[in-house]
PDB file of C-alpha atoms in Angstrom:
ATOM      1  CA  MET R   1       0.448   0.236  -0.242  1.00 38.00           C
ATOM      2  CA  THR R   2       1.473   3.472  -1.087  1.00 40.00           C
ATOM      3  CA  ASN R   3       1.409   6.114   1.469  1.00 44.00           C
ATOM      4  CA  VAL R   4       0.279   4.436   4.236  1.00 44.00           C
ATOM      5  CA  ASP R   5       0.992   6.795   7.866  1.00 51.00           C
ATOM      6  CA  ALA R   6       3.441   5.497  10.481  1.00 43.00           C
ATOM      7  CA  GLY R   7       0.586   6.101  13.146  1.00 46.00           C
ATOM      8  CA  GLY R   8      -1.413   2.545  11.262  1.00 79.00           C
ATOM      9  CA  GLY R   9      -4.564   5.445  11.206  1.00 91.00           C
ATOM     10  CA  ASP R  10      -4.796   4.284   7.230  1.00 95.00           C
ATOM     11  CA  ARG R  11      -4.363   0.362   8.145  1.00 95.00           C
ATOM     12  CA  LEU R  12      -6.844   0.661  10.433  1.00 96.00           C
ATOM     13  CA  ALA R  13      -9.759   2.262   8.488  1.00 97.00           C
ATOM     14  CA  LEU R  14      -8.709   0.123   5.935  1.00 97.00           C
ATOM     15  CA  ALA R  15      -9.208  -2.339   8.270  1.00 96.00           C
ATOM     16  CA  VAL R  16     -12.549  -1.572  10.247  1.00 97.00           C
ATOM     17  CA  LEU R  17     -14.270  -1.397   6.550  1.00 96.00           C
ATOM     18  CA  VAL R  18     -13.327  -4.475   5.496  1.00 96.00           C
ATOM     19  CA  GLN R  19     -14.895  -6.247   8.964  1.00 96.00           C
ATOM     20  CA  TYR R  20     -17.593  -3.550   9.649  1.00 96.00           C
ATOM     21  CA  ARG R  21     -18.616  -3.947   5.583  1.00 95.00           C
ATOM     22  CA  MET R  22     -19.769  -0.719   5.239  1.00 97.00           C
ATOM     23  CA  ALA R  23     -19.943   2.934   7.251  1.00 97.00           C
ATOM     24  CA  THR R  24     -20.863   6.758   6.729  1.00 97.00           C
ATOM     25  CA  THR R  25     -18.218   8.842   7.416  1.00 96.00           C
ATOM     26  CA  GLU R  26     -19.738   9.791  10.694  1.00 97.00           C
ATOM     27  CA  GLN R  27     -19.624   6.393  11.788  1.00 97.00           C
ATOM     28  CA  MET R  28     -15.838   5.747  10.620  1.00 97.00           C
ATOM     29  CA  HIS R  29     -15.208   8.953  12.310  1.00 97.00           C
ATOM     30  CA  LEU R  30     -17.085   8.388  15.895  1.00 97.00           C
ATOM     31  CA  VAL R  31     -15.109   4.624  15.205  1.00 97.00           C
ATOM     32  CA  ILE R  32     -11.546   5.193  14.239  1.00 96.00           C
ATOM     33  CA  ALA R  33     -10.543   8.805  15.928  1.00 94.00           C
ATOM     34  CA  PRO R  34     -13.035  10.208  16.942  1.00 94.00           C
ATOM     35  CA  GLY R  35     -10.397  12.437  18.981  1.00 92.00           C
ATOM     36  CA  VAL R  36      -9.852  15.230  15.988  1.00 93.00           C
ATOM     37  CA  ARG R  37     -11.077  16.990  13.780  1.00 95.00           C
ATOM     38  CA  ILE R  38     -13.907  14.601  11.557  1.00 95.00           C
ATOM     39  CA  GLU R  39     -11.794  16.318   8.161  1.00 95.00           C
ATOM     40  CA  GLN R  40      -8.693  14.311   9.084  1.00 96.00           C
ATOM     41  CA  THR R  41     -10.889  11.314   8.518  1.00 96.00           C
ATOM     42  CA  ARG R  42     -13.096  12.463   5.027  1.00 96.00           C
ATOM     43  CA  ARG R  43      -9.069  13.156   3.496  1.00 96.00           C
ATOM     44  CA  ARG R  44      -8.029   9.798   5.405  1.00 97.00           C
ATOM     45  CA  LEU R  45     -11.525   8.186   3.332  1.00 97.00           C
ATOM     46  CA  ALA R  46     -10.338  10.038   0.396  1.00 97.00           C
ATOM     47  CA  LYS R  47      -6.976   8.737   0.017  1.00 96.00           C
ATOM     48  CA  LEU R  48      -8.164   5.492   0.319  1.00 97.00           C
ATOM     49  CA  ARG R  49      -9.851   5.891  -2.159  1.00 97.00           C
ATOM     50  CA  GLU R  50      -7.396   7.123  -4.419  1.00 97.00           C
ATOM     51  CA  GLU R  51      -5.377   4.715  -4.120  1.00 96.00           C
ATOM     52  CA  GLY R  52      -7.810   2.001  -4.949  1.00 97.00           C
ATOM     53  CA  LEU R  53      -8.499   0.709  -0.936  1.00 97.00           C
ATOM     54  CA  VAL R  54     -11.829   1.493  -0.765  1.00 97.00           C
ATOM     55  CA  ASP R  55     -14.744   3.205  -2.238  1.00 97.00           C
ATOM     56  CA  ARG R  56     -18.176   4.692  -1.771  1.00 96.00           C
ATOM     57  CA  ILE R  57     -21.919   5.162  -2.517  1.00 95.00           C
ATOM     58  CA  THR R  58     -23.874   8.259  -1.852  1.00 93.00           C
ATOM     59  CA  LEU R  59     -27.797   7.563  -0.440  1.00 90.00           C
ATOM     60  CA  PRO R  60     -30.437   9.957  -2.839  1.00 85.00           C
ATOM     61  CA  ARG R  61     -31.675  11.381   0.775  1.00 76.00           C
ATOM     62  CA  ALA R  62     -31.763  14.460   2.400  1.00 61.00           C
ATOM     63  CA  GLY R  63     -28.056  15.070   2.958  1.00 74.00           C
ATOM     64  CA  ARG R  64     -26.491  12.630   0.517  1.00 83.00           C
ATOM     65  CA  THR R  65     -24.293  10.563   2.638  1.00 92.00           C
ATOM     66  CA  ARG R  66     -21.732   8.661   1.402  1.00 94.00           C
ATOM     67  CA  VAL R  67     -21.566   5.297   2.563  1.00 96.00           C
ATOM     68  CA  TRP R  68     -17.686   3.241   1.750  1.00 97.00           C
ATOM     69  CA  PHE R  69     -16.625   0.164   1.448  1.00 96.00           C
ATOM     70  CA  PRO R  70     -13.814  -1.653   0.528  1.00 96.00           C
ATOM     71  CA  THR R  71     -12.838  -2.516  -2.874  1.00 96.00           C
ATOM     72  CA  GLU R  72     -11.629  -5.949  -4.066  1.00 94.00           C
ATOM     73  CA  TYR R  73      -8.154  -4.853  -3.561  1.00 95.00           C
ATOM     74  CA  GLY R  74      -8.455  -3.527  -0.125  1.00 95.00           C
ATOM     75  CA  VAL R  75      -9.921  -6.831   0.939  1.00 94.00           C
ATOM     76  CA  ALA R  76      -6.930  -8.772  -1.192  1.00 93.00           C
ATOM     77  CA  ILE R  77      -4.449  -6.174   0.884  1.00 93.00           C
ATOM     78  CA  ALA R  78      -6.033  -6.684   4.587  1.00 93.00           C
ATOM     79  CA  GLY R  79      -6.483 -10.330   4.303  1.00 90.00           C
ATOM     80  CA  GLU R  80      -2.917 -10.481   4.611  1.00 91.00           C
ATOM     81  CA  TRP R  81      -2.862  -8.634   8.157  1.00 93.00           C
ATOM     82  CA  PRO R  82      -2.734 -10.679  11.548  1.00 93.00           C
ATOM     83  CA  GLU R  83      -6.399  -8.900  12.678  1.00 91.00           C
ATOM     84  CA  LEU R  84      -8.036  -9.780  10.202  1.00 90.00           C
ATOM     85  CA  ARG R  85      -6.262 -13.278   9.548  1.00 82.00           C
ATOM     86  CA  GLY R  86      -8.410 -16.144   8.971  1.00 78.00           C
ATOM     87  CA  ARG R  87     -12.312 -13.406   8.786  1.00 78.00           C
ATOM     88  CA  ARG R  88     -13.207 -14.186   5.289  1.00 76.00           C
ATOM     89  CA  PRO R  89     -15.562 -11.582   4.256  1.00 79.00           C
ATOM     90  CA  PRO R  90     -18.413 -12.511   1.793  1.00 78.00           C
ATOM     91  CA  LYS R  91     -18.123 -12.616  -1.739  1.00 78.00           C
ATOM     92  CA  LYS R  92     -19.896  -9.263  -2.388  1.00 80.00           C
ATOM     93  CA  VAL R  93     -18.693  -6.847   0.225  1.00 85.00           C
ATOM     94  CA  ALA R  94     -17.099  -5.140  -2.720  1.00 86.00           C
ATOM     95  CA  ASP R  95     -19.989  -5.264  -4.811  1.00 90.00           C
ATOM     96  CA  PRO R  96     -21.776  -1.398  -5.214  1.00 91.00           C
ATOM     97  CA  THR R  97     -24.825  -3.098  -5.549  1.00 92.00           C
ATOM     98  CA  ALA R  98     -25.006  -5.303  -3.147  1.00 91.00           C
ATOM     99  CA  VAL R  99     -23.616  -2.839  -0.929  1.00 93.00           C
ATOM    100  CA  ARG R 100     -26.719  -0.146  -1.974  1.00 92.00           C
ATOM    101  CA  LEU R 101     -29.375  -3.181  -1.587  1.00 91.00           C
ATOM    102  CA  ARG R 102     -28.073  -4.266   2.456  1.00 93.00           C
ATOM    103  CA  VAL R 103     -27.172  -0.369   3.430  1.00 94.00           C
ATOM    104  CA  GLY R 104     -30.049  -0.461   5.781  1.00 94.00           C
ATOM    105  CA  HIS R 105     -28.932  -3.866   8.023  1.00 95.00           C
ATOM    106  CA  GLY R 106     -25.415  -3.543   6.928  1.00 96.00           C
ATOM    107  CA  LEU R 107     -25.441   0.351   8.375  1.00 96.00           C
ATOM    108  CA  THR R 108     -27.538  -0.072  11.629  1.00 97.00           C
ATOM    109  CA  VAL R 109     -25.324  -3.226  12.308  1.00 97.00           C
ATOM    110  CA  THR R 110     -22.178  -1.018  12.571  1.00 98.00           C
ATOM    111  CA  GLU R 111     -24.415   2.079  14.455  1.00 98.00           C
ATOM    112  CA  THR R 112     -24.740  -0.506  16.936  1.00 98.00           C
ATOM    113  CA  ALA R 113     -21.397  -1.526  16.995  1.00 98.00           C
ATOM    114  CA  LEU R 114     -20.089   1.589  17.457  1.00 98.00           C
ATOM    115  CA  ALA R 115     -23.045   1.838  20.637  1.00 98.00           C
ATOM    116  CA  PHE R 116     -21.288  -0.761  21.600  1.00 98.00           C
ATOM    117  CA  LEU R 117     -17.121   1.155  21.156  1.00 97.00           C
ATOM    118  CA  GLN R 118     -18.211   4.439  22.907  1.00 97.00           C
ATOM    119  CA  ASP R 119     -20.190   2.905  26.093  1.00 97.00           C
ATOM    120  CA  ALA R 120     -17.055   1.488  26.481  1.00 96.00           C
ATOM    121  CA  ARG R 121     -14.568   4.356  25.689  1.00 95.00           C
ATOM    122  CA  HIS R 122     -16.455   6.142  28.512  1.00 95.00           C
ATOM    123  CA  ARG R 123     -16.829   3.498  30.784  1.00 93.00           C
ATOM    124  CA  GLY R 124     -12.712   3.197  30.396  1.00 93.00           C
ATOM    125  CA  ASP R 125     -13.862  -0.939  29.155  1.00 94.00           C
ATOM    126  CA  LEU R 126     -11.255  -2.537  26.676  1.00 94.00           C
ATOM    127  CA  CYS R 127     -13.652  -2.692  23.854  1.00 95.00           C
ATOM    128  CA  GLN R 128     -12.090  -2.051  20.097  1.00 95.00           C
ATOM    129  CA  PRO R 129     -13.194  -1.485  16.882  1.00 96.00           C
ATOM    130  CA  LEU R 130     -11.608  -4.614  15.484  1.00 96.00           C
ATOM    131  CA  ASP R 131     -13.433  -7.060  18.711  1.00 96.00           C
ATOM    132  CA  TRP R 132     -16.730  -6.345  16.654  1.00 97.00           C
ATOM    133  CA  ILE R 133     -16.418  -9.266  14.249  1.00 96.00           C
ATOM    134  CA  PRO R 134     -19.354  -9.817  11.743  1.00 95.00           C
ATOM    135  CA  GLU R 135     -20.854 -12.639  10.502  1.00 94.00           C
ATOM    136  CA  VAL R 136     -18.726 -15.871  12.254  1.00 93.00           C
ATOM    137  CA  TYR R 137     -19.606 -18.964  10.646  1.00 93.00           C
ATOM    138  CA  HIS R 138     -21.043 -21.997  13.460  1.00 95.00           C
ATOM    139  CA  PRO R 139     -21.566 -25.122  12.122  1.00 93.00           C
ATOM    140  CA  VAL R 140     -24.644 -26.780  13.589  1.00 92.00           C
ATOM    141  CA  GLY R 141     -24.384 -29.663  10.900  1.00 89.00           C
ATOM    142  CA  GLY R 142     -26.147 -30.960   8.148  1.00 88.00           C
ATOM    143  CA  GLY R 143     -24.058 -27.982   5.790  1.00 89.00           C
ATOM    144  CA  GLU R 144     -27.029 -25.071   8.256  1.00 93.00           C
ATOM    145  CA  ALA R 145     -24.885 -23.034  10.331  1.00 94.00           C
ATOM    146  CA  VAL R 146     -25.186 -20.076  12.557  1.00 96.00           C
ATOM    147  CA  ILE R 147     -23.793 -16.567  11.240  1.00 95.00           C
ATOM    148  CA  PRO R 148     -24.957 -13.697  13.822  1.00 97.00           C
ATOM    149  CA  ASP R 149     -24.877 -10.333  12.526  1.00 96.00           C
ATOM    150  CA  ALA R 150     -22.093  -9.881  15.026  1.00 97.00           C
ATOM    151  CA  LEU R 151     -19.576 -11.178  18.249  1.00 97.00           C
ATOM    152  CA  LEU R 152     -18.667  -8.661  20.759  1.00 98.00           C
ATOM    153  CA  TYR R 153     -15.365  -9.200  22.372  1.00 97.00           C
ATOM    154  CA  TYR R 154     -15.993  -6.444  25.661  1.00 96.00           C
ATOM    155  CA  ARG R 155     -13.886  -6.341  28.984  1.00 94.00           C
ATOM    156  CA  ARG R 156     -14.613  -5.037  31.557  1.00 89.00           C
ATOM    157  CA  GLY R 157     -12.480  -2.681  33.493  1.00 80.00           C
ATOM    158  CA  PRO R 158     -10.879  -4.506  36.757  1.00 64.00           C
ATOM    159  CA  GLY R 159     -12.421  -1.175  38.805  1.00 53.00           C
ATOM    160  CA  ASP R 160     -15.904  -3.872  38.246  1.00 56.00           C
ATOM    161  CA  GLY R 161     -14.439  -5.507  40.595  1.00 54.00           C
ATOM    162  CA  ASP R 162     -14.126  -8.640  38.850  1.00 57.00           C
ATOM    163  CA  GLY R 163     -10.243  -8.497  37.342  1.00 58.00           C
ATOM    164  CA  GLY R 164     -11.603  -6.526  33.814  1.00 70.00           C
ATOM    165  CA  ALA R 165     -14.153  -9.716  32.838  1.00 86.00           C
ATOM    166  CA  MET R 166     -13.663 -10.729  29.243  1.00 91.00           C
ATOM    167  CA  LEU R 167     -16.991 -10.385  27.914  1.00 95.00           C
ATOM    168  CA  ARG R 168     -18.055 -12.028  25.211  1.00 96.00           C
ATOM    169  CA  ALA R 169     -22.109 -11.652  22.819  1.00 97.00           C
ATOM    170  CA  PHE R 170     -23.855 -12.805  20.072  1.00 98.00           C
ATOM    171  CA  VAL R 171     -25.839  -9.628  18.539  1.00 98.00           C
ATOM    172  CA  GLU R 172     -28.834 -10.513  16.551  1.00 98.00           C
ATOM    173  CA  VAL R 173     -29.643  -6.979  14.247  1.00 97.00           C
ATOM    174  CA  ASP R 174     -33.766  -7.495  13.494  1.00 96.00           C
ATOM    175  CA  ARG R 175     -34.866  -4.261  11.264  1.00 94.00           C
ATOM    176  CA  ALA R 176     -38.780  -5.544  10.866  1.00 91.00           C
ATOM    177  CA  THR R 177     -37.914  -6.607   7.706  1.00 89.00           C
ATOM    178  CA  MET R 178     -38.991 -10.459   9.395  1.00 88.00           C
ATOM    179  CA  GLY R 179     -42.082 -11.507  10.446  1.00 92.00           C
ATOM    180  CA  PRO R 180     -41.716 -11.631  14.053  1.00 92.00           C
ATOM    181  CA  GLU R 181     -41.949 -15.702  13.933  1.00 91.00           C
ATOM    182  CA  ARG R 182     -39.092 -16.272  11.492  1.00 92.00           C
ATOM    183  CA  LEU R 183     -37.018 -13.695  14.195  1.00 92.00           C
ATOM    184  CA  ALA R 184     -38.052 -15.706  17.500  1.00 92.00           C
ATOM    185  CA  ALA R 185     -37.348 -18.790  15.944  1.00 92.00           C
ATOM    186  CA  LYS R 186     -33.754 -17.865  15.243  1.00 94.00           C
ATOM    187  CA  LEU R 187     -33.746 -18.839  19.150  1.00 94.00           C
ATOM    188  CA  GLY R 188     -33.786 -22.526  18.340  1.00 93.00           C
ATOM    189  CA  ALA R 189     -30.925 -22.033  15.543  1.00 94.00           C
ATOM    190  CA  TYR R 190     -29.143 -21.255  18.935  1.00 96.00           C
ATOM    191  CA  GLU R 191     -30.196 -24.029  20.920  1.00 94.00           C
ATOM    192  CA  ARG R 192     -28.924 -26.067  18.605  1.00 93.00           C
ATOM    193  CA  LEU R 193     -25.399 -24.094  18.180  1.00 95.00           C
ATOM    194  CA  HIS R 194     -25.255 -24.871  22.161  1.00 94.00           C
ATOM    195  CA  ARG R 195     -25.800 -28.447  21.923  1.00 92.00           C
ATOM    196  CA  TYR R 196     -23.892 -29.169  19.057  1.00 93.00           C
ATOM    197  CA  ALA R 197     -21.086 -31.470  19.140  1.00 90.00           C
ATOM    198  CA  ALA R 198     -19.809 -33.324  15.763  1.00 81.00           C
ATOM    199  CA  VAL R 199     -18.187 -36.342  14.912  1.00 73.00           C
ATOM    200  CA  PRO R 200     -14.757 -37.081  13.550  1.00 65.00           C
ATOM    201  CA  VAL R 201     -14.924 -39.114  10.910  1.00 55.00           C
ATOM    202  CA  GLY R 202     -14.791 -42.904  10.821  1.00 52.00           C
ATOM    203  CA  ARG R 203     -15.965 -42.154  14.979  1.00 52.00           C
ATOM    204  CA  ARG R 204     -19.755 -44.430  15.103  1.00 57.00           C
ATOM    205  CA  ARG R 205     -21.254 -42.547  18.247  1.00 52.00           C
ATOM    206  CA  SER R 206     -21.583 -45.788  21.043  1.00 53.00           C
ATOM    207  CA  PHE R 207     -23.607 -45.671  24.855  1.00 52.00           C
ATOM    208  CA  ASN R 208     -20.678 -46.098  26.180  1.00 52.00           C
ATOM    209  CA  GLN R 209     -18.319 -43.743  25.232  1.00 58.00           C
ATOM    210  CA  GLU R 210     -17.547 -40.789  26.803  1.00 60.00           C
ATOM    211  CA  PRO R 211     -19.796 -38.036  25.223  1.00 64.00           C
ATOM    212  CA  VAL R 212     -18.376 -35.551  22.393  1.00 73.00           C
ATOM    213  CA  GLU R 213     -17.785 -31.910  23.291  1.00 84.00           C
ATOM    214  CA  GLU R 214     -19.738 -29.321  21.139  1.00 89.00           C
ATOM    215  CA  ASP R 215     -18.131 -27.461  18.778  1.00 92.00           C
ATOM    216  CA  TRP R 216     -18.600 -24.071  20.651  1.00 94.00           C
ATOM    217  CA  ARG R 217     -16.187 -25.234  23.183  1.00 93.00           C
ATOM    218  CA  ARG R 218     -13.587 -25.352  21.349  1.00 92.00           C
ATOM    219  CA  ARG R 219     -13.630 -21.383  20.871  1.00 92.00           C
ATOM    220  CA  TYR R 220     -14.976 -20.448  23.707  1.00 95.00           C
ATOM    221  CA  PRO R 221     -14.795 -20.699  27.633  1.00 93.00           C
ATOM    222  CA  LEU R 222     -18.377 -19.448  27.958  1.00 93.00           C
ATOM    223  CA  PHE R 223     -21.099 -19.727  25.533  1.00 95.00           C
ATOM    224  CA  PRO R 224     -21.240 -15.725  24.319  1.00 97.00           C
ATOM    225  CA  ARG R 225     -24.490 -14.312  26.124  1.00 97.00           C
ATOM    226  CA  LEU R 226     -27.431 -13.846  22.898  1.00 97.00           C
ATOM    227  CA  LEU R 227     -28.273  -9.917  22.293  1.00 98.00           C
ATOM    228  CA  PHE R 228     -30.775  -8.929  20.519  1.00 98.00           C
ATOM    229  CA  VAL R 229     -31.219  -5.473  19.250  1.00 98.00           C
ATOM    230  CA  LEU R 230     -34.584  -4.386  18.034  1.00 97.00           C
ATOM    231  CA  ASP R 231     -35.250  -1.049  15.432  1.00 96.00           C
ATOM    232  CA  GLY R 232     -37.559  -0.639  12.447  1.00 91.00           C
ATOM    233  CA  THR R 233     -39.799   0.033  13.684  1.00 90.00           C
ATOM    234  CA  GLY R 234     -41.915   1.523  17.024  1.00 92.00           C
ATOM    235  CA  PRO R 235     -42.667   0.643  20.553  1.00 93.00           C
ATOM    236  CA  THR R 236     -45.644  -1.202  20.104  1.00 94.00           C
ATOM    237  CA  GLY R 237     -43.364  -3.115  17.080  1.00 94.00           C
ATOM    238  CA  ILE R 238     -40.991  -3.816  20.143  1.00 95.00           C
ATOM    239  CA  GLU R 239     -43.408  -4.649  21.680  1.00 96.00           C
ATOM    240  CA  THR R 240     -44.509  -7.038  19.454  1.00 95.00           C
ATOM    241  CA  ARG R 241     -41.329  -8.940  18.864  1.00 95.00           C
ATOM    242  CA  ILE R 242     -40.276  -9.131  22.575  1.00 96.00           C
ATOM    243  CA  ASN R 243     -43.458 -11.193  23.127  1.00 95.00           C
ATOM    244  CA  ALA R 244     -42.306 -12.997  19.878  1.00 95.00           C
ATOM    245  CA  LEU R 245     -38.940 -14.185  21.815  1.00 95.00           C
ATOM    246  CA  HIS R 246     -41.085 -14.604  25.263  1.00 94.00           C
ATOM    247  CA  ALA R 247     -43.268 -17.008  23.679  1.00 93.00           C
ATOM    248  CA  ALA R 248     -40.412 -19.213  21.504  1.00 92.00           C
ATOM    249  CA  ALA R 249     -38.887 -18.895  25.612  1.00 91.00           C
ATOM    250  CA  ARG R 250     -41.282 -21.742  26.779  1.00 87.00           C
ATOM    251  CA  ASP R 251     -40.595 -24.290  24.734  1.00 85.00           C
ATOM    252  CA  LEU R 252     -38.780 -26.909  26.220  1.00 70.00           C
ATOM    253  CA  ALA R 253     -36.774 -27.794  24.163  1.00 75.00           C
ATOM    254  CA  LEU R 254     -35.006 -24.257  24.670  1.00 80.00           C
ATOM    255  CA  SER R 255     -34.471 -24.582  28.321  1.00 81.00           C
ATOM    256  CA  GLY R 256     -30.673 -26.137  28.308  1.00 84.00           C
ATOM    257  CA  LEU R 257     -29.653 -22.775  27.256  1.00 89.00           C
ATOM    258  CA  LEU R 258     -31.657 -20.564  28.597  1.00 90.00           C
ATOM    259  CA  ARG R 259     -30.454 -21.938  32.072  1.00 90.00           C
ATOM    260  CA  GLN R 260     -26.951 -21.372  31.187  1.00 92.00           C
ATOM    261  CA  VAL R 261     -27.030 -18.279  28.919  1.00 94.00           C
ATOM    262  CA  PRO R 262     -28.211 -14.550  29.288  1.00 95.00           C
ATOM    263  CA  VAL R 263     -30.280 -14.339  26.238  1.00 96.00           C
ATOM    264  CA  LEU R 264     -31.611 -10.152  26.437  1.00 97.00           C
ATOM    265  CA  ALA R 265     -33.041  -7.916  23.970  1.00 97.00           C
ATOM    266  CA  ALA R 266     -33.588  -4.341  23.364  1.00 97.00           C
ATOM    267  CA  PRO R 267     -34.788  -1.204  21.200  1.00 97.00           C
ATOM    268  CA  LEU R 268     -31.983   0.149  19.623  1.00 97.00           C
ATOM    269  CA  VAL R 269     -33.162   3.546  20.801  1.00 97.00           C
ATOM    270  CA  ASP R 270     -32.434   2.466  23.398  1.00 97.00           C
ATOM    271  CA  LEU R 271     -28.648   1.244  23.601  1.00 97.00           C
ATOM    272  CA  LEU R 272     -27.976   4.484  21.685  1.00 97.00           C
ATOM    273  CA  HIS R 273     -30.062   7.281  24.532  1.00 97.00           C
ATOM    274  CA  ASN R 274     -28.884   5.474  27.720  1.00 96.00           C
ATOM    275  CA  GLY R 275     -25.666   3.260  26.028  1.00 96.00           C
ATOM    276  CA  PRO R 276     -25.372  -0.065  25.573  1.00 97.00           C
ATOM    277  CA  SER R 277     -24.455  -1.067  29.797  1.00 95.00           C
ATOM    278  CA  ALA R 278     -27.693   0.536  30.721  1.00 96.00           C
ATOM    279  CA  PRO R 279     -30.204  -1.599  32.200  1.00 96.00           C
ATOM    280  CA  VAL R 280     -32.331  -1.387  29.000  1.00 97.00           C
ATOM    281  CA  TRP R 281     -32.338  -5.293  28.234  1.00 97.00           C
ATOM    282  CA  ARG R 282     -34.849  -7.324  28.849  1.00 96.00           C
ATOM    283  CA  PRO R 283     -34.133 -11.457  29.471  1.00 95.00           C
ATOM    284  CA  VAL R 284     -36.183 -12.932  26.547  1.00 94.00           C
ATOM    285  CA  HIS R 285     -37.661 -16.072  29.699  1.00 92.00           C
ATOM    286  CA  ASP R 286     -38.936 -12.490  31.891  1.00 93.00           C
ATOM    287  CA  PRO R 287     -39.392  -9.408  29.706  1.00 95.00           C
ATOM    288  CA  ALA R 288     -41.335  -7.495  32.848  1.00 95.00           C
ATOM    289  CA  ARG R 289     -37.361  -6.985  34.349  1.00 94.00           C
ATOM    290  CA  ARG R 290     -34.743  -4.360  32.655  1.00 95.00           C
ATOM    291  CA  VAL R 291     -31.396  -5.930  33.801  1.00 95.00           C
ATOM    292  CA  SER R 292     -27.358  -4.708  32.272  1.00 95.00           C
ATOM    293  CA  TRP R 293     -26.380  -6.731  29.787  1.00 95.00           C
ATOM    294  CA  MET R 294     -23.063  -6.949  31.725  1.00 87.00           C
ATOM    295  CA  HIS R 295     -24.228  -7.520  34.786  1.00 74.00           C
ATOM    296  CA  SER R 296     -26.628  -9.962  33.767  1.00 58.00           C
ATOM    297  CA  ALA R 297     -24.775 -13.056  35.125  1.00 58.00           C
ATOM    298  CA  HIS R 298     -25.941 -17.061  33.304  1.00 50.00           C
ATOM    299  CA  PRO R 299     -28.520 -17.668  35.115  1.00 44.00           C
TER     300      PRO R 299
END
């Protein structure tokens, strides 16, 4: 890459766009460089565009918002960096038409990431831009997989009294583009992931063998929390979706997941107004309560 600043700002900007898929100019500024003037971020993005590493589309609405995304060349360059190794973006991540068609959901996912990043900075916790990892593939057998909108890594500050515990969460961002029942069906998918254990090739299950370890344990010491972020509808629609999740949580097949894993839902507007650490989250098995996602211990 030519003309990269020694401080690594160009590298971080490109890495964020490759990992997040897309972001507006303002979102990029708040993610990578909130302490400087936004004009510096605009110049950085323009330079990366001149070098063929990123590109942009302009949304045909008030303000003509610019949405940035990586080019194929940018994806190829960043894909060789250690911080992005093994994180393969979708094939269409560099396609302007695909970006335009996914812009509503894509920018909402980026806005959700920004809510967690800003909250961590305010609290003195540790959550870096690349700790938000979209679309991590988790197989559940039969050629199927669970692919959360994002996997979040978040380390609480030592002042919380737990020595700086590492928290992990699967984040599902729902913009009311699917019915409440389809949203609630995602609980079943996560339940399958929670109990899925792949049998090694050439080995058959038998009653006298020790059980095969669940696949997720190879990645995580605890199954990540499951957070549903709800947007794209008013208060009535939010309640309808939380009620659908609550109804699904009554299924006995989900009892193992719900006993061991916090499964919470909250409106995006509450996250943006109060911060994700505030008690704005509603447990799907008991939606009358309000809790903080980070202090909601495994049931």
